[in-house]
Coordinates of C-alpha atoms and ligand atoms in Angstrom, one line a residue:
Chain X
X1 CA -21.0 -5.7 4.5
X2 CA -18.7 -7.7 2.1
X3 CA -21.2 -6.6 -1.1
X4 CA -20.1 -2.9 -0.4
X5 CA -16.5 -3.2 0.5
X6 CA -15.7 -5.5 -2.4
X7 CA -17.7 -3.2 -4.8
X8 CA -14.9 -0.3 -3.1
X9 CA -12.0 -2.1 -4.2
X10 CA -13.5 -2.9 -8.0
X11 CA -14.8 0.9 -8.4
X12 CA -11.0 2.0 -7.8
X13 CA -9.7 -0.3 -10.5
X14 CA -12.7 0.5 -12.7
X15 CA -11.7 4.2 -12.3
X16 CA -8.1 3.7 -12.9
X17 CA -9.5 1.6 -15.8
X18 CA -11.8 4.0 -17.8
X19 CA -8.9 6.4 -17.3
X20 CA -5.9 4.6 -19.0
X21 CA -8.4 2.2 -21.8
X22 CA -7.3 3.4 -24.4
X23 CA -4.1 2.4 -23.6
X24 CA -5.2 -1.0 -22.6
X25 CA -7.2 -1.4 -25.7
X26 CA -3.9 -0.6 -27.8
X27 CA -1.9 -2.8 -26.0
X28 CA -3.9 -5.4 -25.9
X29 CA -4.9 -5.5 -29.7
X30 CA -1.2 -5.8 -30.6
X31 CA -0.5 -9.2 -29.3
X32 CA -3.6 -11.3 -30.8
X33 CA -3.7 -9.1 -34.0
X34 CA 0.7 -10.7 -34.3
X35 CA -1.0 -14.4 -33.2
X36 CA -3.4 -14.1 -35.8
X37 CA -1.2 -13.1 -38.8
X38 CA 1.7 -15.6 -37.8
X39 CA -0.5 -18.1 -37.2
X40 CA -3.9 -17.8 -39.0
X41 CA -2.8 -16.0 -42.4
X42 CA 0.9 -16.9 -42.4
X43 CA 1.9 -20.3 -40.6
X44 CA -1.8 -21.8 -40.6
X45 CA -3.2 -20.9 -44.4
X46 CA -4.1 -24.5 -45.6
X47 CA -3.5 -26.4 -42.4
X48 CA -6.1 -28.2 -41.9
X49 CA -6.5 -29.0 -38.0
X50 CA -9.6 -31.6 -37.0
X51 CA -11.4 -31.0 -40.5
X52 CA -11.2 -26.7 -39.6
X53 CA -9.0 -24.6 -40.5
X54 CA -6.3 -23.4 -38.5
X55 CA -7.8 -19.6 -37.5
X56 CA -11.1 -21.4 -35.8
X57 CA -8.6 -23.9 -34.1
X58 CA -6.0 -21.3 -33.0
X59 CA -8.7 -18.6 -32.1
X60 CA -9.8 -19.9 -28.8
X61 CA -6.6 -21.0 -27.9
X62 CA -5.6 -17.4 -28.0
X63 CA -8.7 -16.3 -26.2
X64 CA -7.4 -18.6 -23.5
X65 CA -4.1 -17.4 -23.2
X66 CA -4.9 -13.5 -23.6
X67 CA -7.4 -14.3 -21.2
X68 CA -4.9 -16.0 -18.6
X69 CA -2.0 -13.3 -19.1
X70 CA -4.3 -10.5 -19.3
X71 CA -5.5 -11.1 -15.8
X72 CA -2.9 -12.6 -14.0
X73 CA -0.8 -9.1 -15.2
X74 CA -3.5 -7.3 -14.3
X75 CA -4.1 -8.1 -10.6
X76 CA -0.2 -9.9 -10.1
X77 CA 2.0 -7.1 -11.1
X78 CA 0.3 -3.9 -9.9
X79 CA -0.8 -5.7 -6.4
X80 CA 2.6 -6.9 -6.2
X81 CA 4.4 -3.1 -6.6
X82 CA 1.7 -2.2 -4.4
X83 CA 2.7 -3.9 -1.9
X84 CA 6.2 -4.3 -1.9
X85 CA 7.1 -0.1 -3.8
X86 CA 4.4 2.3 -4.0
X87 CA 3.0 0.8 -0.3
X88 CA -0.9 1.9 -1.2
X89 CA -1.7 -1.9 0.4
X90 CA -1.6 -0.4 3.4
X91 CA -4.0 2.0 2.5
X92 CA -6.4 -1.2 2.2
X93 CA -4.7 -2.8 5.5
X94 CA -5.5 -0.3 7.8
X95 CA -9.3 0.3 6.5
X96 CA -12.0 -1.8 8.3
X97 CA -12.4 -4.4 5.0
X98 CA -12.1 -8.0 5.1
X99 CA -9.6 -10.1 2.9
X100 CA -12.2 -11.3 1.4
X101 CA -13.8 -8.6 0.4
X102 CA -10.4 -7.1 -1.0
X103 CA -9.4 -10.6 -3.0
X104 CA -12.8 -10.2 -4.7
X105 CA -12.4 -7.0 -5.2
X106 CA -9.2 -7.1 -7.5
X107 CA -10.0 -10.5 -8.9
X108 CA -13.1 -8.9 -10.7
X109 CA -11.4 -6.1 -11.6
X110 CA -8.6 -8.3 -13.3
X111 CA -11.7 -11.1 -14.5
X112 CA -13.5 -7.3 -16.1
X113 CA -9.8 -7.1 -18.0
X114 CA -9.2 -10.3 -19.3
X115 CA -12.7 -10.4 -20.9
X116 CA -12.5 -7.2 -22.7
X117 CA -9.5 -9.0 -23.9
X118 CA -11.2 -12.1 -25.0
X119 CA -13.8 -10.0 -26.4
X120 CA -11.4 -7.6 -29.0
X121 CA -9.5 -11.0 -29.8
X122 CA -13.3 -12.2 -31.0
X123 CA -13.8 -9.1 -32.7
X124 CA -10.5 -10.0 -34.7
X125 CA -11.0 -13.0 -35.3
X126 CA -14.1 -12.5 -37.3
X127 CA -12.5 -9.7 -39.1
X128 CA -10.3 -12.6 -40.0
X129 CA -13.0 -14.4 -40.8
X130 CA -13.3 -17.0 -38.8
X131 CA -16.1 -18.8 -38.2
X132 CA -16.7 -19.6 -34.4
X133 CA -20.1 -20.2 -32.5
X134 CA -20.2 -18.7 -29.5
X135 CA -22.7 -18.8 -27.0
X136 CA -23.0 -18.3 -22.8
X137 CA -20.8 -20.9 -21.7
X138 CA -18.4 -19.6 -24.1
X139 CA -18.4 -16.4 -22.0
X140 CA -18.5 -18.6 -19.0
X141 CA -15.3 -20.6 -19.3
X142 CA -13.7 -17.3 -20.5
X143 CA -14.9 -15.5 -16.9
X144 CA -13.5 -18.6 -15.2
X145 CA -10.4 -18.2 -16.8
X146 CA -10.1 -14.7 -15.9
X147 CA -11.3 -15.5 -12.4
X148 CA -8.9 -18.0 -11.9
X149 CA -5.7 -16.5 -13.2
X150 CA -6.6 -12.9 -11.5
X151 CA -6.6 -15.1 -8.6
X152 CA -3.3 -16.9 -8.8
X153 CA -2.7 -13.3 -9.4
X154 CA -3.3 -12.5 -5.7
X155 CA -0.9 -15.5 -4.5
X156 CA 1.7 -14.4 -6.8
X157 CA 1.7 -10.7 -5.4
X158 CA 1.3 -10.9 -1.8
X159 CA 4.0 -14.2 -1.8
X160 CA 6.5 -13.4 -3.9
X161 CA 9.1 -11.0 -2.4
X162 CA 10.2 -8.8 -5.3
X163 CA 9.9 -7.4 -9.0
X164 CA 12.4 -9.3 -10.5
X165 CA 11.1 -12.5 -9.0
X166 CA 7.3 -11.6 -9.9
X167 CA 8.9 -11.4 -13.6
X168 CA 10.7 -14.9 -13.1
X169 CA 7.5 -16.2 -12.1
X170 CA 5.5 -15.1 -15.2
X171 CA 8.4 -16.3 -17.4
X172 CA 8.7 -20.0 -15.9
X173 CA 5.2 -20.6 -15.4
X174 CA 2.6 -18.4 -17.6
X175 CA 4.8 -18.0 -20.4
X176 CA 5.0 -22.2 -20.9
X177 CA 1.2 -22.6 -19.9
X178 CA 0.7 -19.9 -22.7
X179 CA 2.5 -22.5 -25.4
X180 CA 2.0 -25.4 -24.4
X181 CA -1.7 -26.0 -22.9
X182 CA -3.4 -26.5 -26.0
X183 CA -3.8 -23.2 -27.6
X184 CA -1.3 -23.7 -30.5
X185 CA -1.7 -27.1 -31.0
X186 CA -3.1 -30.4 -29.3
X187 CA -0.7 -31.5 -26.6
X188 CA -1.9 -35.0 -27.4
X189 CA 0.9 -34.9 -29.6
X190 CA 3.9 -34.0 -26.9
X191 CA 5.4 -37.1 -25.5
X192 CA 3.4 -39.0 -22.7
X193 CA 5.0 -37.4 -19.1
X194 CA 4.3 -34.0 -20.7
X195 CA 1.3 -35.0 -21.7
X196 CA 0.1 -35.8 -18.3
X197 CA 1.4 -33.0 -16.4
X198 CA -0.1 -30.2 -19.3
X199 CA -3.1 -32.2 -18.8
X200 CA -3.4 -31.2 -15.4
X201 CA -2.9 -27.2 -15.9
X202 CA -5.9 -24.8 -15.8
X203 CA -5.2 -23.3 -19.2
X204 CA -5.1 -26.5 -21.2
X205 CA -8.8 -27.0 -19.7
X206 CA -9.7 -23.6 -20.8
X207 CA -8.0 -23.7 -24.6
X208 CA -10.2 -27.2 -24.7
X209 CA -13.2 -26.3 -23.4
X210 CA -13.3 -23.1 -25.6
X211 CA -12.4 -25.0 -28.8
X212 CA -15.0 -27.3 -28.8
X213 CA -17.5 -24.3 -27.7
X214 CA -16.3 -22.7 -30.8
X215 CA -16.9 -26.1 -33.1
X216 CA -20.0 -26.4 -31.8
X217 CA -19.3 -29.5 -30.0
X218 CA -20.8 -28.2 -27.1
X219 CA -19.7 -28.0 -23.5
X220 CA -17.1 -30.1 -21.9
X221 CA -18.1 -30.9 -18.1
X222 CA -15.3 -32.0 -16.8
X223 CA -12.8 -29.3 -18.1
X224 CA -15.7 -26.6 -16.9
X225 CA -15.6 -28.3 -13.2
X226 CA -11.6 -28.2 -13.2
X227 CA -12.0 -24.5 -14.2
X228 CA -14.0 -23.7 -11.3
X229 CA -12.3 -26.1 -8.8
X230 CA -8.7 -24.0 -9.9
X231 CA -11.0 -20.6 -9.2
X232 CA -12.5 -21.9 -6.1
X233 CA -9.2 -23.2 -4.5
X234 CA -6.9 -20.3 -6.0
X235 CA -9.3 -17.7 -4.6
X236 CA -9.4 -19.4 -1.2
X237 CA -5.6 -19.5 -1.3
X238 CA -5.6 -15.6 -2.4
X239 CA -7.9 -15.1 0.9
X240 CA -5.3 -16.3 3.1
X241 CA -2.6 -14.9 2.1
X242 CA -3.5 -11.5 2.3
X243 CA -5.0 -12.4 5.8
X244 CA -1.3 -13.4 7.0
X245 CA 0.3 -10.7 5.3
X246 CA 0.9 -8.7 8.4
Chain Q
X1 CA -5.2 7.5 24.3
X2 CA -2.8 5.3 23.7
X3 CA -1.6 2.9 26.3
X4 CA 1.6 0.6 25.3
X5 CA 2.5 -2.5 27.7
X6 CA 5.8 -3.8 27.1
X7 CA 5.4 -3.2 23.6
X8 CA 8.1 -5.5 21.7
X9 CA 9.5 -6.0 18.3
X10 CA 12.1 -8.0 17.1
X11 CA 13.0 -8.8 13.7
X12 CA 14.8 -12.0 13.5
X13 CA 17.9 -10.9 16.0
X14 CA 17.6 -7.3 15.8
X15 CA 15.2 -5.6 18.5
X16 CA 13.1 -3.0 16.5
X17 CA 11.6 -2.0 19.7
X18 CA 12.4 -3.2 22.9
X19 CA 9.9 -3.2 25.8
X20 CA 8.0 -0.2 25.1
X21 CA 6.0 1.2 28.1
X22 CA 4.3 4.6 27.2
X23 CA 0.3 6.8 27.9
X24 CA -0.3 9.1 26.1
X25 CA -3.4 10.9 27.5
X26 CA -6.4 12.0 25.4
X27 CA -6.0 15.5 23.3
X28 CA -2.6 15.4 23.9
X29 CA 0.0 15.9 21.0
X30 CA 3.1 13.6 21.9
X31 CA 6.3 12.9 19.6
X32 CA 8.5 10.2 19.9
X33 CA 11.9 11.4 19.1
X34 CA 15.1 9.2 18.4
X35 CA 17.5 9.0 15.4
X36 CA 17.4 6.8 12.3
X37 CA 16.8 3.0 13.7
X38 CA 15.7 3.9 16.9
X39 CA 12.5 2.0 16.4
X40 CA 10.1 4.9 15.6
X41 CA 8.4 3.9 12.3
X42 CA 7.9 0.1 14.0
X43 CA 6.7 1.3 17.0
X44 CA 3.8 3.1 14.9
X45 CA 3.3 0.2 12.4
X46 CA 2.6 -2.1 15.4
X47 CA 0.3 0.6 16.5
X48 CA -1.6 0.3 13.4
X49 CA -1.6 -2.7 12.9
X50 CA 0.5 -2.9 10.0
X51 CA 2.6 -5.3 11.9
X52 CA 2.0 -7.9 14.5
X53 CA 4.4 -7.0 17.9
X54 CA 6.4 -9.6 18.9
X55 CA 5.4 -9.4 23.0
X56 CA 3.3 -6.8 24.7
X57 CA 0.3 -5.3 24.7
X58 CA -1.4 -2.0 23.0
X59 CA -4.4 -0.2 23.5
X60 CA -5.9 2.5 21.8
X61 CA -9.2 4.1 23.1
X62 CA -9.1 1.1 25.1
X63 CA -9.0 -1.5 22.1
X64 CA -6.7 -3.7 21.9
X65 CA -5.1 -3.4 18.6
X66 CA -4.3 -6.9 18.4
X67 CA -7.6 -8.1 18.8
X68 CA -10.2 -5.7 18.3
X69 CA -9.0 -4.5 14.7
X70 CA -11.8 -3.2 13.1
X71 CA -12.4 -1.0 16.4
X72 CA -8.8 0.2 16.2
X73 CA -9.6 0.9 12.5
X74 CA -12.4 3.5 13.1
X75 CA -10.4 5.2 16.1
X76 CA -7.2 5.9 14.4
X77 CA -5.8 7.6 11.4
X78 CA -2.5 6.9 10.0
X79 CA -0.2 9.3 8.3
X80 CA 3.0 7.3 7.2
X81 CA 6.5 8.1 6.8
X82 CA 6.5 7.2 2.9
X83 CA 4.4 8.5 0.0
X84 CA 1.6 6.0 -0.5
X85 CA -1.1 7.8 -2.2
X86 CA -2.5 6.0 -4.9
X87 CA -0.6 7.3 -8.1
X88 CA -2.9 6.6 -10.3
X89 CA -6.0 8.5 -8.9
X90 CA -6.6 12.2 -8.8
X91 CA -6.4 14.0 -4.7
X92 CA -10.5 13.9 -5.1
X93 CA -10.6 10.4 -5.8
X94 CA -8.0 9.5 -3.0
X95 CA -9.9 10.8 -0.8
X96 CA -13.0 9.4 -1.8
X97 CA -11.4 5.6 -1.9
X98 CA -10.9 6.0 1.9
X99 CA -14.4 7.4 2.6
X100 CA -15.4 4.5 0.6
X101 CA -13.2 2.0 2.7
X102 CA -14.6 3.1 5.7
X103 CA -17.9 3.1 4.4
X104 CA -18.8 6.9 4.7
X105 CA -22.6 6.9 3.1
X106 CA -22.4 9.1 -0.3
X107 CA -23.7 12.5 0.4
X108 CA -21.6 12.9 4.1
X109 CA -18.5 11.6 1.7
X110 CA -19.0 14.6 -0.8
X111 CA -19.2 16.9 1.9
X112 CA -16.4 16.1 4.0
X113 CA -14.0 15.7 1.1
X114 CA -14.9 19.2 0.0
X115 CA -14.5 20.3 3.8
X116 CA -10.9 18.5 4.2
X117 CA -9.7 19.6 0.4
X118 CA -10.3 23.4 1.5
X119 CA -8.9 22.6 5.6
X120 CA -5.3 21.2 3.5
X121 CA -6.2 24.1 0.7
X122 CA -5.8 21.7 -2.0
X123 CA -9.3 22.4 -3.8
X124 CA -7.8 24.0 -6.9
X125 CA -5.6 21.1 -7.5
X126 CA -8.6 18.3 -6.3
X127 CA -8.8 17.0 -9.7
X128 CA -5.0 16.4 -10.8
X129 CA -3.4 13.1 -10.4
X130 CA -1.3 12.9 -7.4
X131 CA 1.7 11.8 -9.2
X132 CA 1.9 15.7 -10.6
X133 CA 1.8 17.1 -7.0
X134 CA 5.0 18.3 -5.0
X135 CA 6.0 17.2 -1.6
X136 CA 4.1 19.3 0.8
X137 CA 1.1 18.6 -1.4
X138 CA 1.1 15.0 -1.2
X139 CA 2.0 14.9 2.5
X140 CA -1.1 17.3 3.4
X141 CA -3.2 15.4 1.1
X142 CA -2.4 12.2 3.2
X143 CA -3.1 14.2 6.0
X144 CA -6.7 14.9 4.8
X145 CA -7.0 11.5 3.8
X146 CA -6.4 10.0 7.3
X147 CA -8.6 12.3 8.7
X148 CA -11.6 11.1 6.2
X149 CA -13.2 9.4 8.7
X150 CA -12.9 11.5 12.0
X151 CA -10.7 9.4 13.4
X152 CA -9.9 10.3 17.0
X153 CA -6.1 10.0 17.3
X154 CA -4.0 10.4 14.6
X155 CA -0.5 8.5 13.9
X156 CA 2.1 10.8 11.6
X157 CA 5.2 9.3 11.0
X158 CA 8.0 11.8 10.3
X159 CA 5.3 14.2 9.1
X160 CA 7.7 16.9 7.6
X161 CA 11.1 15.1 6.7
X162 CA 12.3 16.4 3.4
X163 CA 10.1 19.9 3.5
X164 CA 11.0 23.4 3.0
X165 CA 10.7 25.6 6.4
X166 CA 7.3 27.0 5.0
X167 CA 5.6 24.1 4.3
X168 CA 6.7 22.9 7.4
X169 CA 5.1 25.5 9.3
X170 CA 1.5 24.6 7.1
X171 CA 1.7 21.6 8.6
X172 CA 2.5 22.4 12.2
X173 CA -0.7 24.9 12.2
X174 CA -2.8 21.7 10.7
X175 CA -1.5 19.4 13.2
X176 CA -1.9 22.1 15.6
X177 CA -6.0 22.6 14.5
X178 CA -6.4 19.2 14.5
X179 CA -5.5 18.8 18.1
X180 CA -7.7 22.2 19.4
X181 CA -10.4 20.2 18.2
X182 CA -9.7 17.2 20.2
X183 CA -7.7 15.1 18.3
X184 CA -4.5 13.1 20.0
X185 CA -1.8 13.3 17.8
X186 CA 1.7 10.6 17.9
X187 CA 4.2 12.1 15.8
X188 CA 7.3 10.6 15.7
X189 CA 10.3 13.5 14.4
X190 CA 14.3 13.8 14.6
X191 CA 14.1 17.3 14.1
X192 CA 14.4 18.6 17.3
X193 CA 12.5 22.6 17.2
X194 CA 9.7 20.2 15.7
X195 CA 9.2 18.6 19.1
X196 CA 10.0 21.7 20.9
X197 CA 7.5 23.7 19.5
X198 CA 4.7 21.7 18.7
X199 CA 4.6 18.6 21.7
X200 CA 3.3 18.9 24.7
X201 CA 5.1 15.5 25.8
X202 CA 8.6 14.2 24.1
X203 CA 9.6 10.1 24.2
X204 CA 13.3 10.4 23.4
X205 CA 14.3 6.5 21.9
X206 CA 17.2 4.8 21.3
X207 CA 17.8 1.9 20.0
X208 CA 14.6 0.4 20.6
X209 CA 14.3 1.9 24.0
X210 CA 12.7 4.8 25.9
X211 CA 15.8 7.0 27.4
X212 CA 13.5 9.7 28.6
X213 CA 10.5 10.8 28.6
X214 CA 8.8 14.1 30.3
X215 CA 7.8 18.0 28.4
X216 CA 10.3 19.5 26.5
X217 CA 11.1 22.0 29.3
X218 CA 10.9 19.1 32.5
X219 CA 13.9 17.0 29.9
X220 CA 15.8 20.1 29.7
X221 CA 15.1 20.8 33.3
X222 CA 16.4 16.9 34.0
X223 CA 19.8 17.8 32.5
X224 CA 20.2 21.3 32.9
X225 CA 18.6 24.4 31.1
X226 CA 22.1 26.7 30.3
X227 CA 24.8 25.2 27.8
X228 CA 28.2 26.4 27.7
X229 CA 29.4 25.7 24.1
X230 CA 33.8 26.3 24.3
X231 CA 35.5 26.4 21.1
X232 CA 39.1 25.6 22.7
X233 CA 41.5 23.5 20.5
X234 CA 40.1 20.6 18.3
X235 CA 36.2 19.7 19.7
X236 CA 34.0 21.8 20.6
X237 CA 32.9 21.8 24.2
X238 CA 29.8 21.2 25.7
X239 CA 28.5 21.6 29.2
X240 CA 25.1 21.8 30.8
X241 CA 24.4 23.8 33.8
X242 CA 21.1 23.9 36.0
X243 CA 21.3 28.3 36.4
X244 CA 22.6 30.8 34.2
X245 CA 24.9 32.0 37.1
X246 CA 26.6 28.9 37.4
X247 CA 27.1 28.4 34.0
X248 CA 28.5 32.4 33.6
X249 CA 30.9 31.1 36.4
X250 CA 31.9 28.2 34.7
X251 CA 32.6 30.5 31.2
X252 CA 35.0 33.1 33.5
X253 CA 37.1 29.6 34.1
X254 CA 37.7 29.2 30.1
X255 CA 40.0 30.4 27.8
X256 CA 38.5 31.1 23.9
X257 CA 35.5 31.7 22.6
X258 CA 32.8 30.7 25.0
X259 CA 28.8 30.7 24.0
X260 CA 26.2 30.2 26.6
X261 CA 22.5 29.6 25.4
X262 CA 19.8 27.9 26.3
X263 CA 19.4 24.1 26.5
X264 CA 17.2 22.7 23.4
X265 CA 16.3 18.9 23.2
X266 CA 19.4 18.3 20.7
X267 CA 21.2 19.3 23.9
X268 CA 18.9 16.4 26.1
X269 CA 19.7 13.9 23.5
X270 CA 23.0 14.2 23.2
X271 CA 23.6 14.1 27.3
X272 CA 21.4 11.1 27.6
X273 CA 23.3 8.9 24.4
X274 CA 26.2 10.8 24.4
X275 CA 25.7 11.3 20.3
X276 CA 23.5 13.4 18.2
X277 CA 20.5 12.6 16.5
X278 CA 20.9 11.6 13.0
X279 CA 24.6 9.8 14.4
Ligands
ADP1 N1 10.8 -5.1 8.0 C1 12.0 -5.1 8.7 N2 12.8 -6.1 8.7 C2 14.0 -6.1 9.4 N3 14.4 -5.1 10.2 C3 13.6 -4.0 10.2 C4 12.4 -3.9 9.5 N4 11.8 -2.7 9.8 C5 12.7 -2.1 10.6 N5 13.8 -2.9 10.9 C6 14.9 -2.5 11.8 O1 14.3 -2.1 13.0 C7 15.1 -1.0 13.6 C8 14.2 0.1 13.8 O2 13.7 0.7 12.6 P1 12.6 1.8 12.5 O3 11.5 1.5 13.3 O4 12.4 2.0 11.0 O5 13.4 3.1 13.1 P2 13.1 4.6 12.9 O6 11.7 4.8 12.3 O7 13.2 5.2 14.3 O8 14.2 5.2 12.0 C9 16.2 -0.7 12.6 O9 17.3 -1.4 13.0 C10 15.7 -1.4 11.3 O10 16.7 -1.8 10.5
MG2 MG1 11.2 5.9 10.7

């Protein structure tokens, strides 16, 4: 019964989500639309980055990180004052549904969010005329993405203990991922024990993976499997801690 | 019914609930009564399974409610003490997210959420978000909620704290309907006339504990059914008397203003803790 109870949980957020999208859409064109000026018209006119220009380098880097923020906010903060102020987990708690079923439930809800996201940042971008290719596993390392941040989403809510510290956590550890894992720049060029450790992080898998999409360079393997291992483990992880949570 | 075994809670050192041993027979309405802390609200989150009891046992309908969850699930709705509608929906959709949950097939969901919106008379507001709603309104349209699926016994948790007299009444005649037509009903209250009028079996706690237990009239029996209130000096006096007669002869003995009235459960509590609820 996991197919219906999972489908439950998404149809509430869907509904709460046709209901405030305009709002959503505003919000989220304000962000990319400042990105795109600072860095495609304004920083990046006449950089050349990897024989492009800078607006088709810094483009899917921005997909990347609108993607990750977009869903991580979208499932961490509202499952976390669920849980800890407004108390409607319980509403979920005391139903007959499996973790499971709830985990996938909010993480596509939050993967739905991130893309439409991705997808007004695209629309930009070729208003700003940049020239991108995209194809399917474009849209497949963006749904990853989404998929995996929704789900580090989950951890962050049901683990971390109050507002103020669900805030911290964004600040210390999306906020530098959003800079820093290859959506600006390469990180090639940050010295060697950075390097390493940016290596490691999901997003700078993503912000690659999407780049050379959008170059037409075609699909990176390794960075795709990396993106799913992340989902796979961080939705696993998401599983279990809403199973201990009572 | 709802059978507790030693029912235990601690949280790190303090005792939430302390050895709980409590039936509470099928169709009847029972309310556990007790001041702030006494271990109401943890006694029915264990019973819901909202949290894990440290020792004991619980059954509900004969389901153990720490191993046959989704059982317990179907048997039992929950009415807690805090607001936890979901905000951001409107009462319908509330109502339909929990006939979703529990997997209520589509045209049966339609039909009792039109049934439940007119039983809580809500229908004219069934399509505003809950966040514009007043108090009474939210808590009877958690009522309807929990009883979405026909659950068989029903948990309210300070069901009427912070409501006007009128509202409170509404909610005494649901609770009241409810239970003609066979549901059990655990309340837990600290408004005393709530108990009285509505329970056919009080649990007074304190601190964790079950000081008494028994109908309201057998408790007031236990510690005498006639007060004598004195108002001599600084405190005012209280004593309980099993007959009127000795209580008139105890009044003749007392100088000042003397009141004798019948015993209420404020009068139980307070002989059994020796202070009042809400102390
Ligand atoms: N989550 C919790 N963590 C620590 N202590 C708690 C928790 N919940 C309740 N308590 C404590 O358990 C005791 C009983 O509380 P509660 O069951 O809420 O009482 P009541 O509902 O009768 O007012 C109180 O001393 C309270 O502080
Ligand atoms: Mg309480």
């Amino acid at each position: 019964m996991i197919e219906i109870d999972f489908y439950t949980v998404f149809w509430r957020e869907m509904v709460v989500f046709r209901r405030t999208f305009v709002k959503f859409f505003a919000s989220r064109l304000v962000s990319p639309l400042l990105y795109l000026v600072a860095f495609g018209w304004g920083l990046g006119r006449g950089i050349q980055m990897n024989g492009g220009n800078y607006l088709e380098f810094v483009v899917p880097g921005i997909i990347a990180l609108s993607a990750m923020n977009t869903s991580f906010n979208a499932v961490g903060v509202s499952l976390n004052m669920s849980r800890l102020y407004h108390k409607t987990l319980e509403e979920y708690l005391i139903a007959p549904i499996s973790a499971g079923a709830f985990v996938l439930g909010k993480v596509l809800a939050g993967t739905v969010r991130g893309l439409v996201a991705s997808l007004i940042i695209l629309v930009l971008a070729f208003v700003f005329g940049a020239h991108l290719a995209i194809n399917g596993w474009f849209f497949l390392v963006v749904i990853l993405t989404c998929f995996l941040f929704a789900a580090l989403g989950v951890v962050a809510a049901m683990t971390i203990n109050s507002h103020e510290d669900m805030a911290n956590f964004a600040t210390f550890v999306i906020l530098p991922m959003s800079f820093l894992c290859g959506t600006f720049f390469s990180p090639d060029r940050l010295p060697g024990a950075i390097a390493y450790i940016i290596e490691v992080l999901p997003l700078t898998h993503a912000s690659h993976a999407l780049r050379a999409l959008a170059r037409g360079d075609g699909l990176l393997p390794v960075s795709l499997a990396v993106l799913a291992g992340y989902a796979a483990v961080l939705f696993v992880a998401g599983v279990m801690v809403v199973k201990r949570v009572r | 019914m709802i059978e507790l075994r030693q029912l235990t809670k601690h949280y790190g050192n303090i005792i939430a609930v302390a050895g709980l041993d409590l039936h509470i027979e099928k169709g009847e309405i029972f309310a556990l009564l007790g001041p702030n802390g006494a271990g109401k609200t943890t006694t029915i989150r264990m019973l819901t399974m909202l949290t894990k009891p440290t020792g004991g046992t619980a059954l509900i309908n004969g389901y153990d409610v720490m191993r046959d969850l989704d059982r317990v699930k179907k048997e039992i709705g929950v009415v807690p003490q805090h607001m936890n509608l979901d905000q951001e929906l409107t009462a319908r959709e509330n109502l339909e997210l929990h006939g979703r949950l529990h997997r209520i097939p589509a045209s049966r969901r339609q039909e009792r959420i039109e049934e439940l919106l007119d039983y809580v008379e809500l229908r004219e507001r069934a399509g505003d978000l809950v966040n514009k709603f007043s108090g009474g309104m939210k808590r009877r349209l958690m009522i309807a909620r929990a009883l979405m699926h026909n659950p068989k016994v029903l948990f309210l948790d300070e069901p009427t704290v912070g409501l006007d007299p009128q509202t409170r009444r509404k909610i005494w005649d649901l609770i009241r309907r409810m239970n003609s037509e066979g549901m059990t009903v655990l309340l837990t209250t600290h408004y005393i006339e709530e108990a009285e009028v509505l329970c056919h079996r009080v649990g007074i706690m304190d601190k964790g504990r079950l000081i008494a237990l028994g109908t309201p009239r057998e408790l007031k029996q236990k510690v005498g059914e006639v007060v004598v209130e004195s108002f001599g000096g600084k405190d005012t006096g209280y004593k309980l008397f099993p007959s009127r007669d000795r209580a008139l002869a105890y009044a003749g003995q007392l100088d000042g203003n003397v009141l004798i009235r019948e015993a209420n459960l404020e009068d139980v509590f307070v002989e059994l803790t020796g202070r009042k609820v809400g102390d």
